[in-house]
Coordinates of C-alpha atoms in Angstrom, one line a residue:
Chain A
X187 CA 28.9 167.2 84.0
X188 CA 31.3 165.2 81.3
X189 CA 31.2 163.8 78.5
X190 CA 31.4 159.7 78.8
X191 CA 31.6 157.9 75.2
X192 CA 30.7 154.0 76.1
X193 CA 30.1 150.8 73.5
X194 CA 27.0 149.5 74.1
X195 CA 26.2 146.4 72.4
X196 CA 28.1 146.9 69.8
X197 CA 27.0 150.9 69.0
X198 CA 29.2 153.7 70.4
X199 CA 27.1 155.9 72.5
X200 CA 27.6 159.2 74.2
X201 CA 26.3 160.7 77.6
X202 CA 26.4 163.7 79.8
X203 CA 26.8 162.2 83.2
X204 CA 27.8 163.6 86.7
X205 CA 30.6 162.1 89.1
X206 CA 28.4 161.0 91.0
X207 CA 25.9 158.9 88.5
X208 CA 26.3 155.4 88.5
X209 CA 26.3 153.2 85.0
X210 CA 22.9 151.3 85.9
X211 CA 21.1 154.8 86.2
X212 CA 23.1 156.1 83.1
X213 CA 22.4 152.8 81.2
X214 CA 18.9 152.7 81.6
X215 CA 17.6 156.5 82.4
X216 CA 20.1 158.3 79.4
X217 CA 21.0 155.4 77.0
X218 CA 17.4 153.5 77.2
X219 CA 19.1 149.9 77.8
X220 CA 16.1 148.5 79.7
X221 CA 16.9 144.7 79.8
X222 CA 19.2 146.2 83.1
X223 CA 17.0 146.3 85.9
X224 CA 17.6 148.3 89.0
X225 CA 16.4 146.7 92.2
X226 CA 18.0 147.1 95.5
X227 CA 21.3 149.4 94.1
X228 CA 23.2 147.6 96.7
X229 CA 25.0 144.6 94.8
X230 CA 23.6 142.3 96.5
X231 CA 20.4 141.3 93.9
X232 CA 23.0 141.2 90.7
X233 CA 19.9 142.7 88.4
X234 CA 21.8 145.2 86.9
X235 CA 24.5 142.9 86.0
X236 CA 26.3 143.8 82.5
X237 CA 29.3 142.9 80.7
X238 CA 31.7 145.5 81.0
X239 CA 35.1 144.5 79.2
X240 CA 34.2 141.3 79.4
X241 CA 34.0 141.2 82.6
X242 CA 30.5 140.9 84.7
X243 CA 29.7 143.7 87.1
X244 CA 27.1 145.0 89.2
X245 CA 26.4 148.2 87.3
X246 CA 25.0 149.6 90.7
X247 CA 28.3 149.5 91.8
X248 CA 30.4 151.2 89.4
X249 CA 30.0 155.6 88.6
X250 CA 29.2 155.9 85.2
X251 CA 32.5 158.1 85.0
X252 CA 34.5 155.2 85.6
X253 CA 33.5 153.4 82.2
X254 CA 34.0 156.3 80.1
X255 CA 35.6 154.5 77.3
X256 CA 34.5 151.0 77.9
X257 CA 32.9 148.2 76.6
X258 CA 29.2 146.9 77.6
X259 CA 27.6 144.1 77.1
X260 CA 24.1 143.5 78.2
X261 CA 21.2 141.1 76.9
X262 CA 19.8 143.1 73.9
X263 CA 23.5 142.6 72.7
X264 CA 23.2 138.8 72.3
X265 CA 20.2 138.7 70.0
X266 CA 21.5 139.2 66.1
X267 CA 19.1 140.3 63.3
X268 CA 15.7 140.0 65.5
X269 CA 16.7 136.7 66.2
X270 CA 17.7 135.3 70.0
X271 CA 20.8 133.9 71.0
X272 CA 20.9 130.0 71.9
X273 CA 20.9 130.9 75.8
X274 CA 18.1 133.1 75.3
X275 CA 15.9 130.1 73.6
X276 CA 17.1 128.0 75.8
X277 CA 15.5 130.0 78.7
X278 CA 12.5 129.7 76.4
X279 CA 12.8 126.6 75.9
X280 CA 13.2 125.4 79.3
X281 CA 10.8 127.9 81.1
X282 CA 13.6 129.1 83.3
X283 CA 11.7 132.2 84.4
X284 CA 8.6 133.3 85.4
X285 CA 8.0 137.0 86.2
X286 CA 10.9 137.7 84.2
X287 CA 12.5 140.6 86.0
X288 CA 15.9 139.0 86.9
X289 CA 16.3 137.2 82.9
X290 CA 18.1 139.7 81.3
X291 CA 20.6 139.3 84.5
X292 CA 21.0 135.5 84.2
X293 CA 21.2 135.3 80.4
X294 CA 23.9 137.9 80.2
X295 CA 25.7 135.9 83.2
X296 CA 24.9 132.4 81.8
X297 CA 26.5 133.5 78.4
X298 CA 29.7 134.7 80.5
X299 CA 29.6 131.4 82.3
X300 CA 29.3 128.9 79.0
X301 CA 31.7 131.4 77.1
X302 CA 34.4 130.3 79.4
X303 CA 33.7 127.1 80.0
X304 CA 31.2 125.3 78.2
X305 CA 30.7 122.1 80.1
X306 CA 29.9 123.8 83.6
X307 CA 29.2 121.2 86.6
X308 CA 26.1 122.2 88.2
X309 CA 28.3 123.2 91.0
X310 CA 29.9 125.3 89.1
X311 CA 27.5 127.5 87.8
X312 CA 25.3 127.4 91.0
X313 CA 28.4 128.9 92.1
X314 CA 29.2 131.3 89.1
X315 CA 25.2 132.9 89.5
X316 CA 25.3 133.0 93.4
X317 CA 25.7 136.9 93.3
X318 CA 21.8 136.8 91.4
X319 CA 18.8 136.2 92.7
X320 CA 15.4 134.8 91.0
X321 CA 12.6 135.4 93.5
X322 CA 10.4 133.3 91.2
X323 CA 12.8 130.6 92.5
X324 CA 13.3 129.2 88.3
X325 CA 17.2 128.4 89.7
X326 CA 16.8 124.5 88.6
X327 CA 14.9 125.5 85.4
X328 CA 17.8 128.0 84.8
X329 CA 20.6 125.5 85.2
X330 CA 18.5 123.0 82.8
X331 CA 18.5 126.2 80.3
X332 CA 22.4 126.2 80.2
X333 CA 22.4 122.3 79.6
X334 CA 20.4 123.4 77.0
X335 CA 22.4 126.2 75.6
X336 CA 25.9 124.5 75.9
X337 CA 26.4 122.7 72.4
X338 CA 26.1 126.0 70.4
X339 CA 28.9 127.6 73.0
X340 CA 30.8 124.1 72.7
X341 CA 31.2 124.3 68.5
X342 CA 31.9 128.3 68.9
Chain B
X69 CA 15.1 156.7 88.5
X70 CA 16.3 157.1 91.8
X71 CA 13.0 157.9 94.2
X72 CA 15.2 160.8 96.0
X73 CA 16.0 158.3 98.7
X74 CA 19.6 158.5 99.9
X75 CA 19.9 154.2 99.4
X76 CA 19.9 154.8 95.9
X77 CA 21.7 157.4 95.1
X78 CA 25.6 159.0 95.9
X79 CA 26.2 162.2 97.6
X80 CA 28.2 164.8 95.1
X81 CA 31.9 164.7 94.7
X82 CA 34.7 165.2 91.9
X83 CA 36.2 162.1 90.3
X84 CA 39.8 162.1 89.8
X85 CA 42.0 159.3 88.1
X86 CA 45.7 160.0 88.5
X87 CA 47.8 158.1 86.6
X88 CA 50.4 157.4 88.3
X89 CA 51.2 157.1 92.5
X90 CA 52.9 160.6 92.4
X91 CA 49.7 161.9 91.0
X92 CA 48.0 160.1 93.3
X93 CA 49.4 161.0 96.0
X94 CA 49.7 164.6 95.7
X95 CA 45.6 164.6 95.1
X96 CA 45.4 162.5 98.8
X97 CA 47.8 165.4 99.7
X98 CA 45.8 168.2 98.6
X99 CA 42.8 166.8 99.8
X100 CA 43.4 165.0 103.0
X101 CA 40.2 164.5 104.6
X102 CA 37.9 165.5 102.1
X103 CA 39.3 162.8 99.7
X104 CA 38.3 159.1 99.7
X105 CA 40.5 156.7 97.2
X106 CA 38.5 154.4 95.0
X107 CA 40.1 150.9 94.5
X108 CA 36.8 148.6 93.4
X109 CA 34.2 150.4 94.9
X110 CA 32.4 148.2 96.6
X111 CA 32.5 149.2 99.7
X112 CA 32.9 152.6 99.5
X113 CA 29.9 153.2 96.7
X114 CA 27.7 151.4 100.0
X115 CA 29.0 153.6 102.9
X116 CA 28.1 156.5 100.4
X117 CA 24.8 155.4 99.8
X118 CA 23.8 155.3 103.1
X119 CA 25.9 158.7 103.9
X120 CA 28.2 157.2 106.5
X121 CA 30.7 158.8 104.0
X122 CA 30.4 162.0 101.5
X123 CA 33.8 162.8 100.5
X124 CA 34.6 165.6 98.2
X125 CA 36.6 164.1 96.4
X126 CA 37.0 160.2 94.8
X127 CA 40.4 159.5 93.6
X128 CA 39.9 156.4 91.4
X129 CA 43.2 154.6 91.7
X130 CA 42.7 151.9 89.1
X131 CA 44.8 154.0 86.5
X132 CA 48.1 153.7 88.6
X133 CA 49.9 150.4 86.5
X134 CA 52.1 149.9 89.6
X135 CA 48.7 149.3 92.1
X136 CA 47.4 146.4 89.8
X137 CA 50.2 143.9 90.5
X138 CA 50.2 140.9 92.2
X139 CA 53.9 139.4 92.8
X140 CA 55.5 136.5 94.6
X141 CA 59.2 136.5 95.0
X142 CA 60.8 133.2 96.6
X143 CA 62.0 133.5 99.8
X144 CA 60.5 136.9 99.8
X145 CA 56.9 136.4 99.6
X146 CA 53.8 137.7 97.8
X147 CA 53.0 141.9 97.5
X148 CA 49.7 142.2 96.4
X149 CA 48.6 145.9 95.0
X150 CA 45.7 147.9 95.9
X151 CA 43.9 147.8 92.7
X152 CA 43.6 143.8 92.3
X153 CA 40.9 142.2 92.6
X154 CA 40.5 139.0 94.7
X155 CA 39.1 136.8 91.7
X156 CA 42.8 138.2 89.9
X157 CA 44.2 137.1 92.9
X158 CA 42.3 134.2 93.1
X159 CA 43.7 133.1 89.6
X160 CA 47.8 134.0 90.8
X161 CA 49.3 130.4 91.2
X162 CA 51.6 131.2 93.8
X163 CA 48.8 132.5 96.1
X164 CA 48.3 128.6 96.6
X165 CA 51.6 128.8 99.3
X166 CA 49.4 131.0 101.0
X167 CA 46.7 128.4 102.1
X168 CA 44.6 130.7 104.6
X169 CA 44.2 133.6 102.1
X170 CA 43.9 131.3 99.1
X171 CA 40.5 129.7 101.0
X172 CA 39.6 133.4 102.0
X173 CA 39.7 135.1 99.3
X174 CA 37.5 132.3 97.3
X175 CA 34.8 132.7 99.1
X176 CA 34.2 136.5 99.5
X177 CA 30.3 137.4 98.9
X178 CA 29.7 136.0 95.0
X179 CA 32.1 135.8 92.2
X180 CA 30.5 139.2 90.3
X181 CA 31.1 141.1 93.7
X182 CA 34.8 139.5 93.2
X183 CA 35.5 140.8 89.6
X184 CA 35.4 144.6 91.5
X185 CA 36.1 144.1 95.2
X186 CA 39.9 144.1 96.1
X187 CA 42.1 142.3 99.0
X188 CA 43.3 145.7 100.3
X189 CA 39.8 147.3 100.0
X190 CA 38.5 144.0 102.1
X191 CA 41.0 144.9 104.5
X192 CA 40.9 148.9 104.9
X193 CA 37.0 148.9 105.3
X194 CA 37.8 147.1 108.3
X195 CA 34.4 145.4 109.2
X196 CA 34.2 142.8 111.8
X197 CA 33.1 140.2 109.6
X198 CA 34.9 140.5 106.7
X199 CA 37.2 137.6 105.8
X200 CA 40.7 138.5 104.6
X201 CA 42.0 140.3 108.0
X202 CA 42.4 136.8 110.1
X203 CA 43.9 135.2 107.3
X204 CA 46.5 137.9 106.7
X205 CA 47.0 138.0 110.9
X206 CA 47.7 134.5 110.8
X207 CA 50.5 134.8 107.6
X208 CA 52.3 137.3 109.7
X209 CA 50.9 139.7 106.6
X210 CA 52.0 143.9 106.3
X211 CA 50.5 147.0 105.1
X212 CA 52.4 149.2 102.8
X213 CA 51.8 152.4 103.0
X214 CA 52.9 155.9 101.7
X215 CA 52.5 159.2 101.4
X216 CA 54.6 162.2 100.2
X217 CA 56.8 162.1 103.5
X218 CA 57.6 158.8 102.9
X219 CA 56.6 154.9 103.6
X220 CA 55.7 153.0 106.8
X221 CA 55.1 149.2 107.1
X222 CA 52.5 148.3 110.0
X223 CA 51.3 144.7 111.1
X224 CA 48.0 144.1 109.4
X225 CA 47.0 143.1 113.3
X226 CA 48.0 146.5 114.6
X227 CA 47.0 148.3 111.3
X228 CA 43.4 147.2 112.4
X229 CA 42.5 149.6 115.4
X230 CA 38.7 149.0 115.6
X231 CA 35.7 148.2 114.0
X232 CA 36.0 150.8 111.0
X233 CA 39.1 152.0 112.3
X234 CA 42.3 152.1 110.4
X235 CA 46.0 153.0 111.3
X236 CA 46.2 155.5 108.4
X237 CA 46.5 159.3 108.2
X238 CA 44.3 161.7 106.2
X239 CA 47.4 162.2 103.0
X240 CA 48.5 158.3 103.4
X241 CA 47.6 155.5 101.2
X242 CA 47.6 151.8 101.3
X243 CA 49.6 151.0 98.3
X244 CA 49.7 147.0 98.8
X245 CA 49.4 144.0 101.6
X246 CA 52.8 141.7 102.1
X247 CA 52.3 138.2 102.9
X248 CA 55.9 136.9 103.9
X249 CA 57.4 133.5 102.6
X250 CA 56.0 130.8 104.9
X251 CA 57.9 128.9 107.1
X252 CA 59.4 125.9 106.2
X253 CA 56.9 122.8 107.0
X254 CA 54.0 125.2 107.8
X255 CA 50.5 125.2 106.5
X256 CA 47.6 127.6 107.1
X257 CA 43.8 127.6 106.3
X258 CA 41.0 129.7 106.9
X259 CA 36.8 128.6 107.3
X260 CA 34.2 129.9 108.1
X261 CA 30.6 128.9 109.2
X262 CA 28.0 131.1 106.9
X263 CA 24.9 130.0 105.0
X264 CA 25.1 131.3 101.2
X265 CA 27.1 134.1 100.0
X266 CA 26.4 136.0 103.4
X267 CA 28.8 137.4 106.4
X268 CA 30.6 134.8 108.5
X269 CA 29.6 134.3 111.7
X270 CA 32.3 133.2 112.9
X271 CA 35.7 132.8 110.5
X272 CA 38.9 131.4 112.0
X273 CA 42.5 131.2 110.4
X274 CA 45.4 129.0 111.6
X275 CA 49.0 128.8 110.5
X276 CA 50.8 126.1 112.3
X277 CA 54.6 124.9 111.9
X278 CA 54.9 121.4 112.8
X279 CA 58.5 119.7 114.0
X280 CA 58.1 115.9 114.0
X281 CA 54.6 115.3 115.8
X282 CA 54.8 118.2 117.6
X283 CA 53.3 121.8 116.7
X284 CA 56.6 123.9 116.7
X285 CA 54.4 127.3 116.4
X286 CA 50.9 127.6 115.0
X287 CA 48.8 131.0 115.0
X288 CA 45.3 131.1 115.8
X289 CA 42.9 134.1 114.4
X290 CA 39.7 134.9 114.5
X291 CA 37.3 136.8 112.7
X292 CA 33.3 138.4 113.1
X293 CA 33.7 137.4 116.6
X294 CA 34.3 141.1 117.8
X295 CA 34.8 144.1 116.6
X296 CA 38.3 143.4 115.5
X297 CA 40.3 139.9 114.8
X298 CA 41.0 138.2 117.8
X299 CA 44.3 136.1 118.3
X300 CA 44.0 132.9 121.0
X301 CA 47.4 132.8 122.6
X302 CA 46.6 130.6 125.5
X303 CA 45.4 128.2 122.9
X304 CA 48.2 128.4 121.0
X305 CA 50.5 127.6 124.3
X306 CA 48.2 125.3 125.0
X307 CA 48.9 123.4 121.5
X308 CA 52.8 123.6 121.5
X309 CA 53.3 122.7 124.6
X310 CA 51.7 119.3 124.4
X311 CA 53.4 116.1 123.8
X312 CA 50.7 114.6 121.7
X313 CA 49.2 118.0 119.8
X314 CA 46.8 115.5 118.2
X315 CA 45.7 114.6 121.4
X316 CA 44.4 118.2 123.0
X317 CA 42.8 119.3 119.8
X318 CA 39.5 119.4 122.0
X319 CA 41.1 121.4 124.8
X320 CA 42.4 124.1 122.7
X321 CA 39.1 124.3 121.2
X322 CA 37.6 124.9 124.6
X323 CA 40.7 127.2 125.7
X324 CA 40.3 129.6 122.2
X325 CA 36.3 129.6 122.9
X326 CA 36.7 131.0 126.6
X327 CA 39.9 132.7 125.8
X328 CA 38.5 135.2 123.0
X329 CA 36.3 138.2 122.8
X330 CA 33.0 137.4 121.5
X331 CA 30.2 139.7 121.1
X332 CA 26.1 139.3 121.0
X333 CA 24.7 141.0 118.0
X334 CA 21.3 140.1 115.4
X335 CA 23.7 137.4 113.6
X336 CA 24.0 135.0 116.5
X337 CA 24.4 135.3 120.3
X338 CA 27.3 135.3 122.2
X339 CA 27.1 131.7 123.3
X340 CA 26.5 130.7 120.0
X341 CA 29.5 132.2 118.8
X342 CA 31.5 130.4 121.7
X343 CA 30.2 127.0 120.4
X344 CA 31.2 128.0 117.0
X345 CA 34.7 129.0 117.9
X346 CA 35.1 125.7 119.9
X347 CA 34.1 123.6 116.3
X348 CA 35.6 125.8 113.6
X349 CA 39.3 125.6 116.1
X350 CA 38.9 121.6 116.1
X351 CA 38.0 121.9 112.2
X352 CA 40.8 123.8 111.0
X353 CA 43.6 122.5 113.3
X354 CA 42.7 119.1 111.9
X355 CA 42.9 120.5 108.4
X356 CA 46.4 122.1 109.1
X357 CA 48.1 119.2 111.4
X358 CA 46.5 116.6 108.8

């Protein structure tokens, strides 16, 4: 066991983790961040997908071990004083969800996506979110939600 | 939660992360066997999971500076390290020269997969239908690779043994892929024919180097055919020797479809995969010769 110390939305947080634990596992079993969801723990659903220095990862394939130090980001992070993010009204908003399992995923990666570039062709984010998957099937109501989100990212 | 099942879980080991290649390699030294390096992960997190791997020992090379580099020296070529990943590569400007792995390395699985997953893991994991390896055949591409005796340089073509199967000894470690300069007045693509963000079926890479109207040399590779990357020679004769190249484009196709190994497996049949070859050669060789 070692000692990891990670950010997590904006609150430095400490765990006792093994080599071999991965950051989804640590992230939701030892730090309570539940908006990641672990599903298949084979990359290939993008559930578990967090900001991790900026940068979105499957958290089911990275060892808890090798964050030690960094950065995460995850949906609970975007909402500030009890009140949501645009991108999270604007999945509201447009109903871009049903069951709501694979959200948190989307909204995380959506807010990557319109951080970047905040006038996304539909290509281009059908492309950017083709490593998640909504079994619902909401992907049109999704890409209506970032339409819907983009002025507040465009007068950032 | 992780229900017990070996799918979700990893097998123990000890993490290192040396900081620099010394470091590094001493640990792959020390450990030989026992030790698997760790570049993004992604492939080797999977094997783990399912226990067609349980090393002792991780070494986690994404601390060694000198691993994370991508560079392209004119008239030299590009040397891209083992720690970066193909959407850093993706964004390099000069990989553009490189037309083949430029289009290959694109379009690996999804872009989240590509913030982790790197060009040299792609390439040492060394399954069938994974995309870089024809690519890098076809650019004449190199594996560097040392240990503490010293360095070796192997053709990516021979560096590829069989499915799974790498030229590389327990102590040795993959430090970085060369791509040499490209010839003058060649051009290269890669495609492939998959639905979504799945495995190819079938991928093929040409690099051709064109002399007036006719096709001075081109290089025909292809990939998730057969357990390895599969070069088409008497299609390549077959497109140099003609007169009018543009003309035999659909006899080359036919040549590389009969001329190459192609297997039967649950992601398309053997015939199938001959039809396919027979399209994707017509496709690309227009792409390249256009």
């Amino acid at each position: 066991m070692r000692e990891i110390t990670l950010t997590v939305n904006g609150e430095r947080r400490k765990a006792m983790v093994k080599d071999n634990e991965l950051l989804l596992d640590v992230l939701r079993d030892k730090l309570y961040v539940k908006s990641v969801k672990a599903a298949c723990w084979r990359g290939e659903c993008g559930l578990c997908t967090v900001l991790m220095n900026d940068r979105l990862v499957k958290s089911c394939l990275v060892l808890a071990v090798e964050a030690d130090g960094a950065e995460i980001l995850t949906a609970e992070g975007l909402v500030k004083d009890g009140e949501p993010s645009p991108i999270q009204k604007a999945f509201i908003e447009k109903g871009a969800l049903q069951c709501g399992f694979c959200t948190p995923a989307f909204v995380i990666s959506s807010h990557k996506l319109l951080t970047m570039n905040p006038n996304p062709s539909d290509e281009e984010i059908r492309s950017f979110l083709s490593g998640l998957i909504c079994r619902c099937g909401t992907y049109n109501q999704i890409i209506e939600a970032i339409r819907g989100a983009q002025k507040a990212y465009a007068s950032r | 939660m992780s229900f017990g099942s070996p799918w979700f879980t990893l097998p123990e080991f000890t993490y290192h992360k040396p900081k620099t290649l010394k470091e590094a390699l001493e640990l792959l030294d020390k450990y030989g066997e026992e030790a698997k390096v760790m570049a993004g992960g992604v492939g080797l997190l999977a094997f783990m999971k399912e226990r067609l791997m349980a090393p002792s020992h991780v070494i986690d090379l994404k601390g060694v500076p000198e691993l994370g580099q991508a560079i392209y020296k004119e008239g030299e070529g590009l040397t891209i390290g083992a720690t970066v990943t193909l959407n850093e590569l993706a964004r390099y400007g000069p990989l553009k020269k490189f037309g083949a792995l430029h289009d290959a390395v694109r379009d690996i699985a999804d872009p989240i997969i590509r913030n982790r997953a790197t060009l040299v893991g792609n390439l040492c994991e060394a399954i069938p239908w994974v995309d870089t390896p024809p690519a890098l055949i076809a650019l004449g591409a190199e594996v560097e690779i040392r240990s503490l005796k010293g360095e070796r340089r192997v053709p990516v073509k021979d560096f590829i043994k069989g499915p799974v199967e790498i030229d590389l000894e327990p102590g040795e470690l993959v430090t970085a892929v060369h791509v040499p300069e490209p010839r003058r007045n060649s051009r290269s693509r890669f495609i492939k024919y998959n639905t979504g963000s799945e495995f190819a079926l079938v991928s093929v890479a040409a690099n051709v180097v064109m002399d007036g109207g006719r096709v001075r040399d081109v290089s025909l590779v292809y990939g998730a055919v057969s357990s390895t990357p599969q070069v088409a020679v008497k299609a390549a004769d077959a497109l140099k020797s003609a007169e009018k190249p543009w003309e035999v484009l659909d006899e080359v196709g036919r040549i590389a479809s009969e001329e190459v190994e192609a297997v039967s497996d649950v992601l398309a049949s053997e015939e199938y995969r001959r039809h396919l070859i027979r399209v994707l050669t017509l496709r690309v060789l227009r792409e390249v010769m256009g």
